[in-house]
Amino acid sequence: MSKQQGFILFLMLGLSPFVQAAPDLAAAIKNPNNWAHARGGYNNQGYSALNQINTNNVKGMKLAWMFSTGVNRGHEGAPLVIDGVMYVHTAFPNNIYALDLNNDQKILWRYLPKQEPSTQAVMCCDTVNRGLAFGDGKIYLQQNNGVLVALNAKTGEVVWQTQVNDPRTGATNTNAPMVVKDKVLTGCAGGEFGVRCFMAAYYLKDGALAWKAYSTGSDADVLIGKDFNQANPQYSALSVYEDVNGGNKQGGSFKRLPADQLKIGETDLGMRTWLKPQQEKDGWQHGGGAVTGYFAFDAKTNLVYYGTGNPGVWNPDVRPGDNKWASSVFARDVDTGLAKWAMQTTPHDEWDYDATNEVILFDQKDRNGKTNTYAIQVNKNGFIYTWQANNGTLIAAQKVHPFVNWATGVDLRTGVPAKDGKYSVHQDVNAKAICPTVMGLKGVSNPAAYSPVTGLLYVPLNITCMTIEPIVSKFKVGQPWVGATISQFSLGSKIQGIDAISNDGFGGLVAIDPITKNTIWQNKEKFTLWSGVLGTSSNIVFYGTLDRWFKAVDARTGRDLWGAQLGSGSTSNPFTYSIKGRQFIGTYSAWGGWAGVAINLSYCGNGCGALGFNGEFAQVLKYNAQPSGGAINVFSL
């Protein structure tokens, strides 16, 4: 084969013979003194090997320094720390500050983007941003207005920028981008506006589009190749449920089909599993499938892992079918974008149970002593899933908490949940006592952590239930397209159908064995936990609460070790770094997102609030000012 023929073959395969990696990112991630990835590393573990702060001395930790961001809205994610420089991001308008950690946090440069204020009006769940990416000498910011910008990491100057989404259509961005090899990956928000979302990859050098994979549509649009779901063709079934009493009608529900009755290995499911919704020709054209979470990458297989959001319009009666590939977890080849495998976690999603939560990768030996890489996700629907990472074979799936009631279990062969017909929802019917709520048992904004030392997963919990009533909703470009009214309650509420486990309160932190799914310990919290979790090699777990506490607990037992009060509740991710031999632990404060938008925007007294929050959730106001003030809080011994 000639060199020219070889070059043509590379292009035919969708590969580049001159893949430019980002060696500076690889070196930065390898150095435990840095926090160079939104979740600490490609495996999304939220884990650090630093151990200067340990279970014996953490009680002596004090505030080292603070930095005000100047933005009074919810702050999510964590800053990056690379070779003595901290890169701080904010909520809208997504300002960036580069701080010199060797010189009293002096501002080296700042980037203050000018975005149209109207962008805020089409952001579903507060004007948050989940973080930055680094690589090839650049800092990457996915702005809320759809602009992906690359900045010189030393000067803050714009190197290039490209328009990923158009807010005029209801499409925005909240995700943290991720650099892998010669590309930066980003996503799309807008499922509640009827946006057809995607994951996209852009070249680090100039911002040119490398590939785009839609969540719905034809196999060509979703980038599904011939070997897709090769190990598990049952994931590609045309329909996984049999209608009961009419299915998408009042009183109807859905019965899981036996595996031997599935029509498997089907194509173009991103179109064929959608039937005509209100006013629209084809449901998949406005199918949602947002990509808003933290991405994971495995260099051994060259696969990137992520999840997609709920199907467009919450009213399920107008979109019969499984609605693939919304509410699904994907693994794609990062060079070509081609999907290696995908499994829909909530077929025909009736409750806004996105699959956008982070996928965490971890290694563990099997019974034969072979080390395998597993992918795990704590889904909004309340189930925790473990897959063989390379081929998607489902190893385990189980409820995280017994209050989850919309399904009784998950078939390990097909991945299909057994829905409980009592909790099916239908247009103009007020369905009660469904657990969890549309906020999920855990959301995309509060990632779990995994410790390779303890082998445990640490999960923040949202223990709330809801009533939901789908309604008629007409689609209009750039306008909200939700199609449901909701009310949300803690388990302690006196609401028909909810009377179990009421003393668990609003939330908590739970430690789970990711293989056996056994709960090792659980700590209860006054309010739902919207902070991410950080684990360290010294067996400490850090997290924040809505009532302004930043806490450290023993990773093995959950025992309280330390706590400090912040200026505002936390909906961000704790992080750690070391400089000049001294370890620091930090977190943003400024509550918002799902947890804050109802109170900050339209709290209306006892018993009501925006997005269905009831008066008891508004008790958070007893601990927080509104709007909340953004700040970085950093602690050390």
XYZ file of C-alpha atoms in Angstrom:
637
model
C 0.000 0.000 0.000
C 1.374 3.402 -0.973
C 1.484 6.349 1.450
C -1.275 8.037 -0.559
C -3.471 4.924 -0.390
C -2.855 4.710 3.350
C -3.863 8.355 3.793
C -7.092 7.782 1.825
C -7.871 4.722 3.975
C -7.461 6.821 7.129
C -9.936 9.350 5.768
C -12.401 6.628 4.772
C -12.288 5.311 8.319
C -12.898 8.782 9.684
C -9.451 8.881 11.323
C -6.639 11.386 11.136
C -3.093 10.167 10.453
C -1.783 13.238 12.296
C -3.674 13.077 15.593
C -2.256 15.781 17.816
C -2.570 14.922 21.471
C -2.448 17.485 24.265
C 0.680 16.386 26.171
C 0.404 19.321 28.560
C -2.988 18.045 29.731
C -1.683 14.500 30.153
C 1.184 15.790 32.305
C -1.118 18.047 34.302
C -3.574 15.237 35.103
C -0.731 12.911 36.075
C 0.520 15.436 38.661
C -1.653 15.005 41.800
C -0.800 18.543 42.907
C -3.080 19.800 40.115
C -6.828 19.636 39.562
C -6.624 19.622 35.766
C -9.923 17.987 34.811
C -13.442 18.960 35.873
C -13.640 15.752 37.953
C -9.941 15.339 38.636
C -9.223 12.920 35.778
C -10.662 11.194 32.721
C -12.225 8.470 34.883
C -14.599 11.014 36.529
C -13.831 9.565 39.964
C -13.663 12.889 41.803
C -10.677 11.430 43.637
C -7.264 12.765 44.628
C -4.092 10.922 45.661
C -3.123 13.816 47.968
C -3.022 12.713 51.612
C -1.408 15.443 53.704
C -4.855 16.203 55.130
C -5.959 12.962 56.782
C -8.531 11.608 59.204
C -6.313 12.467 62.188
C -5.496 16.091 61.392
C -8.457 17.293 59.306
C -10.079 18.692 62.466
C -7.357 21.370 62.427
C -8.280 22.640 58.966
C -8.904 26.418 58.765
C -9.941 28.886 56.087
C -6.827 29.789 54.070
C -8.289 32.301 51.589
C -11.412 33.379 49.744
C -12.130 34.974 46.371
C -15.405 36.658 45.407
C -16.540 35.942 41.860
C -18.806 38.989 41.647
C -21.678 36.868 40.282
C -24.764 36.315 42.428
C -26.201 33.131 40.931
C -25.686 29.418 41.358
C -22.078 28.232 40.958
C -21.561 24.624 39.852
C -18.490 22.576 39.002
C -14.960 23.267 40.241
C -12.124 25.521 39.068
C -9.046 24.091 37.387
C -5.649 24.210 39.109
C -2.647 23.756 36.840
C 0.982 24.375 37.830
C 0.266 27.066 40.381
C -2.544 28.837 38.526
C -6.241 28.522 39.389
C -8.786 29.134 36.624
C -12.071 30.245 38.182
C -15.354 30.215 36.228
C -18.724 31.706 37.112
C -22.395 31.402 36.282
C -23.744 33.687 33.534
C -22.071 35.717 32.059
C -19.366 33.022 32.493
C -16.450 35.182 33.577
C -13.019 33.565 34.012
C -10.265 34.651 36.398
C -6.733 33.222 36.338
C -5.274 33.458 39.858
C -1.568 33.205 40.750
C -1.481 30.805 43.693
C 2.171 31.663 44.349
C 1.385 35.350 44.789
C -1.629 35.728 47.109
C -4.072 34.791 44.333
C -3.231 37.858 42.246
C -5.374 38.049 39.098
C -3.124 37.223 36.142
C -5.877 37.795 33.582
C -9.628 37.892 33.295
C -12.035 37.034 30.498
C -15.393 38.824 30.663
C -17.575 37.670 27.755
C -20.422 39.819 26.518
C -23.553 37.714 26.174
C -27.070 38.801 25.345
C -29.130 38.937 28.574
C -31.934 37.153 26.694
C -29.870 33.949 26.860
C -30.842 33.625 30.521
C -34.530 33.387 29.616
C -34.039 30.124 27.706
C -31.976 28.355 30.359
C -34.103 25.696 32.025
C -32.509 25.329 35.430
C -30.601 28.484 36.370
C -27.764 30.216 34.534
C -25.098 27.776 35.688
C -21.854 26.640 34.095
C -20.178 23.372 35.124
C -16.567 24.161 34.412
C -13.593 24.547 32.104
C -11.162 22.356 30.199
C -7.420 22.650 29.549
C -5.115 21.364 26.830
C -2.758 22.442 24.040
C -1.892 25.580 26.011
C -5.508 26.745 26.088
C -8.414 27.096 28.478
C -11.776 26.085 26.956
C -15.071 27.618 28.048
C -18.469 26.536 26.767
C -20.486 29.727 27.230
C -24.194 29.646 28.037
C -24.945 31.349 24.700
C -23.587 28.407 22.719
C -20.160 29.907 21.972
C -17.218 27.568 22.583
C -14.122 29.696 23.165
C -10.429 28.771 23.415
C -8.250 31.145 25.432
C -4.472 31.344 25.711
C -3.851 29.837 29.156
C -1.041 32.315 29.916
C -2.620 35.550 28.668
C -6.372 34.966 28.406
C -6.418 36.132 24.801
C -9.012 34.527 22.520
C -7.340 32.026 20.178
C -10.551 30.932 18.448
C -14.276 30.638 19.062
C -17.127 28.793 17.377
C -20.906 28.820 17.683
C -22.143 25.442 18.929
C -25.813 26.318 19.618
C -28.246 29.153 18.908
C -30.122 30.414 22.018
C -32.859 31.845 19.778
C -34.019 28.251 19.261
C -33.913 27.492 23.010
C -30.549 25.740 22.741
C -27.924 26.735 25.314
C -24.982 25.140 27.122
C -24.188 24.375 30.752
C -21.700 21.502 30.451
C -17.975 21.483 31.140
C -16.104 20.707 27.899
C -13.438 17.981 27.901
C -10.177 17.805 25.951
C -9.225 14.393 24.570
C -6.259 13.960 22.213
C -6.634 16.615 19.482
C -10.275 17.474 20.200
C -12.468 19.264 22.705
C -15.881 17.712 23.373
C -19.009 19.637 24.256
C -22.775 19.179 24.397
C -26.161 20.858 24.239
C -28.970 21.891 26.603
C -32.569 22.579 25.643
C -34.702 19.465 26.085
C -37.405 21.572 27.722
C -37.496 23.772 24.604
C -37.914 20.980 22.078
C -34.279 21.158 20.974
C -32.746 18.131 19.262
C -29.458 17.834 21.116
C -26.068 16.213 20.457
C -22.448 15.716 21.472
C -19.899 17.452 19.238
C -16.101 17.392 18.896
C -14.005 20.339 17.715
C -10.303 20.421 16.831
C -8.062 22.072 19.411
C -6.027 23.845 16.770
C -8.711 25.982 15.144
C -12.162 25.035 16.472
C -13.231 23.278 13.269
C -15.961 20.661 13.701
C -14.599 17.103 13.775
C -17.894 15.250 14.273
C -21.398 15.699 15.679
C -23.550 12.877 17.078
C -27.246 13.629 17.595
C -29.217 11.948 20.376
C -32.187 11.256 18.083
C -32.679 10.651 14.363
C -31.281 8.264 11.798
C -28.307 6.003 12.466
C -26.284 8.332 10.237
C -27.193 11.323 12.407
C -26.647 9.460 15.686
C -23.334 8.105 14.304
C -24.226 4.463 14.769
C -21.945 2.050 12.920
C -22.248 -1.582 11.878
C -20.694 -2.958 15.087
C -22.959 -0.925 17.390
C -24.160 -2.958 20.399
C -22.431 -5.993 18.918
C -22.132 -7.671 22.320
C -25.686 -6.731 23.310
C -27.974 -6.494 20.266
C -30.966 -6.660 22.621
C -30.246 -3.013 23.527
C -31.245 -2.167 19.946
C -34.802 -3.459 20.197
C -37.642 -1.815 18.303
C -39.889 -1.884 21.367
C -39.242 -3.136 24.898
C -42.769 -2.822 26.331
C -46.177 -4.294 25.688
C -49.026 -1.822 26.151
C -51.389 -2.547 29.023
C -54.922 -1.100 28.897
C -54.044 1.089 25.957
C -50.552 2.142 27.012
C -50.519 5.864 26.238
C -54.061 6.415 27.447
C -55.583 7.161 30.825
C -55.376 4.036 32.953
C -52.808 2.483 30.616
C -49.319 1.314 31.479
C -46.489 -0.782 30.060
C -45.361 -4.362 30.646
C -41.773 -5.394 30.001
C -41.440 -7.827 27.097
C -39.432 -11.007 27.703
C -35.996 -10.926 26.115
C -36.881 -13.683 23.643
C -39.782 -11.603 22.314
C -37.737 -8.498 21.531
C -37.153 -7.559 17.921
C -33.438 -6.926 18.308
C -30.580 -5.552 16.242
C -32.839 -2.969 14.579
C -31.637 0.163 12.757
C -32.712 3.821 12.757
C -34.278 3.450 16.188
C -33.726 7.145 16.825
C -36.555 7.685 14.343
C -38.667 4.520 14.399
C -39.287 4.521 18.173
C -40.901 7.970 18.010
C -44.518 8.405 16.930
C -46.232 11.632 16.008
C -46.509 14.141 18.916
C -48.772 17.155 19.123
C -48.365 19.501 16.179
C -45.141 17.892 14.980
C -44.428 15.665 11.998
C -41.895 13.444 13.742
C -41.202 13.467 17.469
C -37.484 12.852 17.122
C -37.005 16.184 15.329
C -37.599 17.934 18.650
C -36.583 14.972 20.771
C -34.446 16.570 23.480
C -31.688 14.196 24.537
C -29.620 16.980 26.119
C -25.896 16.424 26.738
C -25.060 18.463 29.822
C -22.954 16.325 32.142
C -19.332 15.460 32.817
C -17.711 13.227 30.192
C -15.401 10.266 30.879
C -12.693 8.772 28.634
C -10.830 5.448 28.600
C -7.561 5.577 26.653
C -7.384 1.763 26.479
C -10.496 1.551 24.319
C -10.491 5.135 22.956
C -14.090 5.474 24.138
C -15.806 8.536 25.589
C -18.768 7.931 27.929
C -21.755 10.201 28.570
C -25.532 10.214 28.931
C -28.427 11.904 27.146
C -31.380 13.778 28.608
C -35.126 13.279 28.643
C -37.204 13.086 25.464
C -38.673 16.365 24.231
C -41.950 17.375 25.878
C -42.658 15.800 29.269
C -46.157 14.727 28.217
C -45.497 11.068 27.275
C -48.905 10.378 25.734
C -48.062 12.341 22.596
C -44.832 10.424 21.850
C -45.644 6.676 21.988
C -42.673 4.343 21.657
C -39.344 3.895 23.430
C -38.122 7.331 22.252
C -34.535 6.255 21.581
C -31.885 7.479 22.111
C -33.076 9.952 24.754
C -32.442 8.957 28.408
C -29.573 6.687 27.349
C -25.890 6.084 28.137
C -23.429 6.083 25.211
C -19.853 4.974 24.584
C -18.289 6.495 21.436
C -14.951 6.289 19.670
C -13.405 9.693 20.275
C -11.680 9.802 16.862
C -14.728 9.126 14.708
C -17.659 9.765 17.036
C -19.100 6.356 16.102
C -21.132 4.777 18.901
C -19.687 1.514 20.211
C -22.612 0.801 22.514
C -25.614 2.460 24.107
C -28.323 1.392 26.535
C -31.538 3.270 27.218
C -31.974 3.486 30.993
C -35.581 4.761 30.947
C -37.390 3.710 27.742
C -40.421 5.912 27.025
C -39.416 8.261 29.837
C -42.558 9.491 31.613
C -40.873 11.373 34.491
C -37.955 13.475 33.106
C -35.433 10.841 34.198
C -32.419 12.055 32.247
C -29.365 9.830 31.899
C -27.047 12.856 31.836
C -25.434 12.068 35.194
C -21.693 11.385 35.074
C -20.366 7.964 34.084
C -17.524 6.904 36.402
C -14.841 4.438 35.273
C -13.040 2.146 37.697
C -10.911 -1.005 37.591
C -11.607 -4.105 39.643
C -10.575 -7.754 39.521
C -13.182 -10.378 38.714
C -13.478 -13.835 40.286
C -10.774 -15.153 37.972
C -8.300 -12.465 39.000
C -8.594 -10.551 35.726
C -8.706 -6.766 36.003
C -11.701 -5.283 34.205
C -12.714 -1.691 33.597
C -16.293 -0.942 34.597
C -18.528 2.016 33.842
C -20.996 3.013 36.534
C -23.784 5.564 36.662
C -26.166 6.634 39.413
C -29.122 7.557 37.235
C -31.744 10.214 37.945
C -34.306 7.407 37.888
C -32.947 6.094 41.199
C -31.106 3.011 39.886
C -27.357 2.474 39.910
C -25.955 0.697 36.827
C -22.619 -1.062 36.311
C -21.495 -2.029 32.787
C -18.495 -3.765 31.303
C -16.967 -0.563 29.943
C -15.630 -1.892 26.639
C -18.832 -3.532 25.352
C -21.716 -2.297 27.534
C -22.673 -5.638 29.077
C -24.778 -4.828 32.145
C -23.219 -6.336 35.265
C -25.544 -5.002 37.939
C -28.524 -2.659 38.360
C -30.317 -1.930 41.597
C -32.231 0.769 43.446
C -29.953 3.156 45.303
C -32.598 3.744 47.967
C -35.808 1.818 48.772
C -38.058 4.862 48.307
C -37.674 4.546 44.489
C -41.056 3.199 43.341
C -41.723 3.909 39.633
C -40.089 0.551 38.724
C -39.567 -2.658 40.680
C -36.272 -3.669 39.087
C -34.121 -3.851 35.951
C -33.618 -6.883 33.694
C -29.851 -7.481 33.579
C -30.068 -9.047 30.133
C -31.905 -6.202 28.413
C -31.443 -3.274 30.781
C -35.206 -2.662 30.671
C -36.877 -1.512 33.908
C -40.079 -3.179 35.066
C -42.404 -0.197 35.411
C -45.039 -0.183 38.117
C -48.293 0.700 36.358
C -49.559 2.603 39.406
C -47.078 5.359 38.595
C -47.588 5.750 34.855
C -48.532 9.306 33.945
C -51.091 10.494 31.414
C -52.418 13.752 30.033
C -54.766 15.668 32.359
C -54.387 13.070 35.118
C -52.686 14.023 38.382
C -50.399 11.079 39.155
C -49.364 11.028 42.809
C -46.562 9.763 45.014
C -43.963 9.062 42.305
C -40.425 8.670 43.622
C -37.991 10.156 42.761
C -39.006 13.543 41.350
C -38.017 15.201 38.086
C -34.942 16.394 39.993
C -33.909 12.762 40.223
C -32.420 10.778 43.068
C -29.216 12.557 42.027
C -28.744 15.202 39.371
C -26.117 16.026 36.780
C -24.837 18.965 38.813
C -23.794 16.952 41.897
C -21.485 14.140 40.765
C -20.685 11.150 42.922
C -17.117 10.114 43.767
C -15.308 6.766 43.718
C -12.344 5.818 45.904
C -9.966 3.128 44.611
C -8.710 2.819 48.207
C -12.044 1.805 49.735
C -13.609 0.537 46.498
C -16.767 2.476 47.374
C -18.947 4.956 45.539
C -20.110 8.061 47.437
C -23.485 9.342 46.282
C -25.347 12.552 47.238
C -29.074 11.858 47.618
C -32.247 13.785 46.825
C -34.969 11.918 48.713
C -38.098 13.587 47.351
C -41.305 12.485 45.619
C -43.804 14.234 43.361
C -47.196 14.547 41.801
C -47.171 15.216 38.065
C -49.885 16.062 35.564
C -49.040 16.118 31.840
C -50.934 18.746 29.858
C -51.328 19.867 26.257
C -48.351 21.977 25.182
C -47.906 23.419 21.705
C -44.404 23.627 20.297
C -43.009 27.025 19.327
C -39.362 27.614 18.505
C -37.490 29.232 21.382
C -40.357 28.827 23.870
C -40.578 26.399 26.821
C -42.107 23.062 25.798
C -42.561 21.144 29.032
C -46.145 19.896 28.951
C -46.555 19.050 32.635
C -47.230 20.578 36.039
C -45.500 19.146 39.084
C -45.339 19.388 42.857
C -42.433 17.997 44.858
C -42.332 16.844 48.470
C -40.014 15.312 50.999
C -40.877 11.865 52.326
C -41.953 13.509 55.550
C -44.843 15.240 53.780
C -48.358 14.073 54.534
C -49.328 13.259 50.975
C -51.395 10.307 49.855
C -49.249 7.330 48.959
C -46.080 8.482 50.728
C -45.742 7.169 54.261
C -42.576 5.062 54.277
C -39.054 5.991 55.398
C -40.318 9.465 56.291
C -37.611 10.048 58.892
C -34.930 10.020 56.192
C -35.693 13.679 55.476
C -34.732 15.499 52.324
C -31.310 14.088 51.491
C -28.105 12.441 52.530
C -24.789 10.927 51.511
C -24.545 7.185 50.960
C -21.542 4.872 50.451
C -22.239 1.979 48.062
C -20.280 -1.015 46.830
C -20.502 -0.541 43.024
C -20.455 -4.278 42.281
C -22.665 -5.774 44.995
C -24.725 -2.551 45.336
C -24.707 -3.030 49.112
C -25.100 0.151 51.148
C -22.154 0.449 53.529
C -23.246 3.584 55.370
C -25.619 6.515 54.998
C -25.598 9.986 56.544
C -28.841 11.953 56.627
C -29.001 15.644 55.793
C -31.573 18.351 56.516
C -31.941 19.230 52.826
C -31.268 17.563 49.498
C -27.572 17.375 48.626
C -26.681 19.370 45.507
C -22.948 19.416 46.099
C -20.647 17.052 44.267
C -18.367 14.772 46.272
C -14.574 14.607 46.612
C -12.653 11.583 47.892
C -8.972 11.473 48.874
C -6.433 8.705 49.364
C -6.382 9.510 53.087
C -9.934 8.142 53.378
C -11.775 11.460 53.636
C -14.909 12.447 51.735
C -15.797 16.135 51.317
C -19.145 17.655 50.333
C -21.288 20.753 50.868
C -24.884 21.322 51.960
C -27.651 23.802 51.164
C -27.635 25.078 54.749
C -24.086 26.390 54.222
C -21.985 23.583 55.712
C -18.819 22.243 54.093
C -18.102 18.850 55.622
C -15.471 16.120 55.873
C -16.439 12.560 56.826
C -14.574 9.276 57.182
C -14.779 7.413 53.857
C -14.949 4.019 55.584
C -17.583 4.770 58.217
C -19.254 8.102 57.378
C -18.222 9.500 60.773
C -18.189 13.309 60.906
C -14.623 14.630 61.028
C -14.837 18.374 60.363
C -17.153 21.135 59.212
C -17.168 24.848 58.427
C -19.958 27.192 57.450
C -19.803 29.012 54.123
C -21.371 32.282 53.042
C -23.978 30.438 50.991
C -25.177 26.914 50.350
C -23.106 24.750 48.022
C -24.158 23.304 44.651
C -20.584 22.929 43.385
C -17.896 20.251 43.438
C -15.150 20.195 46.095
C -11.601 20.047 44.758
C -8.060 19.781 46.115
C -4.571 20.805 45.087
C -1.114 21.211 46.589
C 1.372 24.032 46.246
C 4.812 24.299 47.855
C 4.135 21.069 49.722
C 0.872 22.266 51.295
C -2.474 20.644 50.491
C -5.603 22.775 50.080
C -9.291 21.804 49.897
C -11.722 24.162 48.207
C -15.286 24.667 47.062
C -17.495 27.329 45.549
C -20.385 28.734 47.531
C -23.503 30.228 45.864
C -26.468 27.924 45.731
C -28.574 27.698 42.610
C -29.404 25.311 39.791
C -32.471 23.127 40.386
C -32.097 23.720 44.115
C -32.102 27.503 43.900
C -34.075 28.616 40.889
C -37.472 28.199 42.562
C -36.503 30.325 45.528
C -34.351 32.897 43.737
C -36.850 33.572 40.977
C -40.388 33.083 42.173
C -40.919 31.867 45.708
C -44.592 32.497 46.481
C -45.063 31.652 50.133
C -46.339 28.573 51.908
C -47.078 25.640 49.667
C -45.866 26.743 46.252
C -42.862 27.725 44.181
C -41.503 27.564 40.655
C -40.873 24.146 39.091
C -43.105 22.541 41.688
C -41.096 23.125 44.851
C -43.384 23.319 47.844
C -43.105 25.493 50.934
C -41.014 23.077 52.990
C -38.201 23.231 50.451
C -38.243 27.022 50.857
C -37.002 26.503 54.426
C -33.573 26.762 52.782
C -34.208 30.536 52.933
C -33.690 30.372 56.687
C -30.015 29.663 55.980
C -29.326 31.641 52.787
C -29.683 35.137 51.418
C -31.113 35.551 47.950
C -29.646 36.015 45.486
C -26.610 34.113 46.726
C -23.118 35.564 46.372
C -20.475 33.593 44.505
C -17.135 32.867 46.169
C -14.253 30.405 46.215
C -13.515 29.090 49.711
C -10.155 27.365 50.274
C -9.117 25.555 53.455
C -5.856 24.090 54.739
C -4.088 22.944 57.899
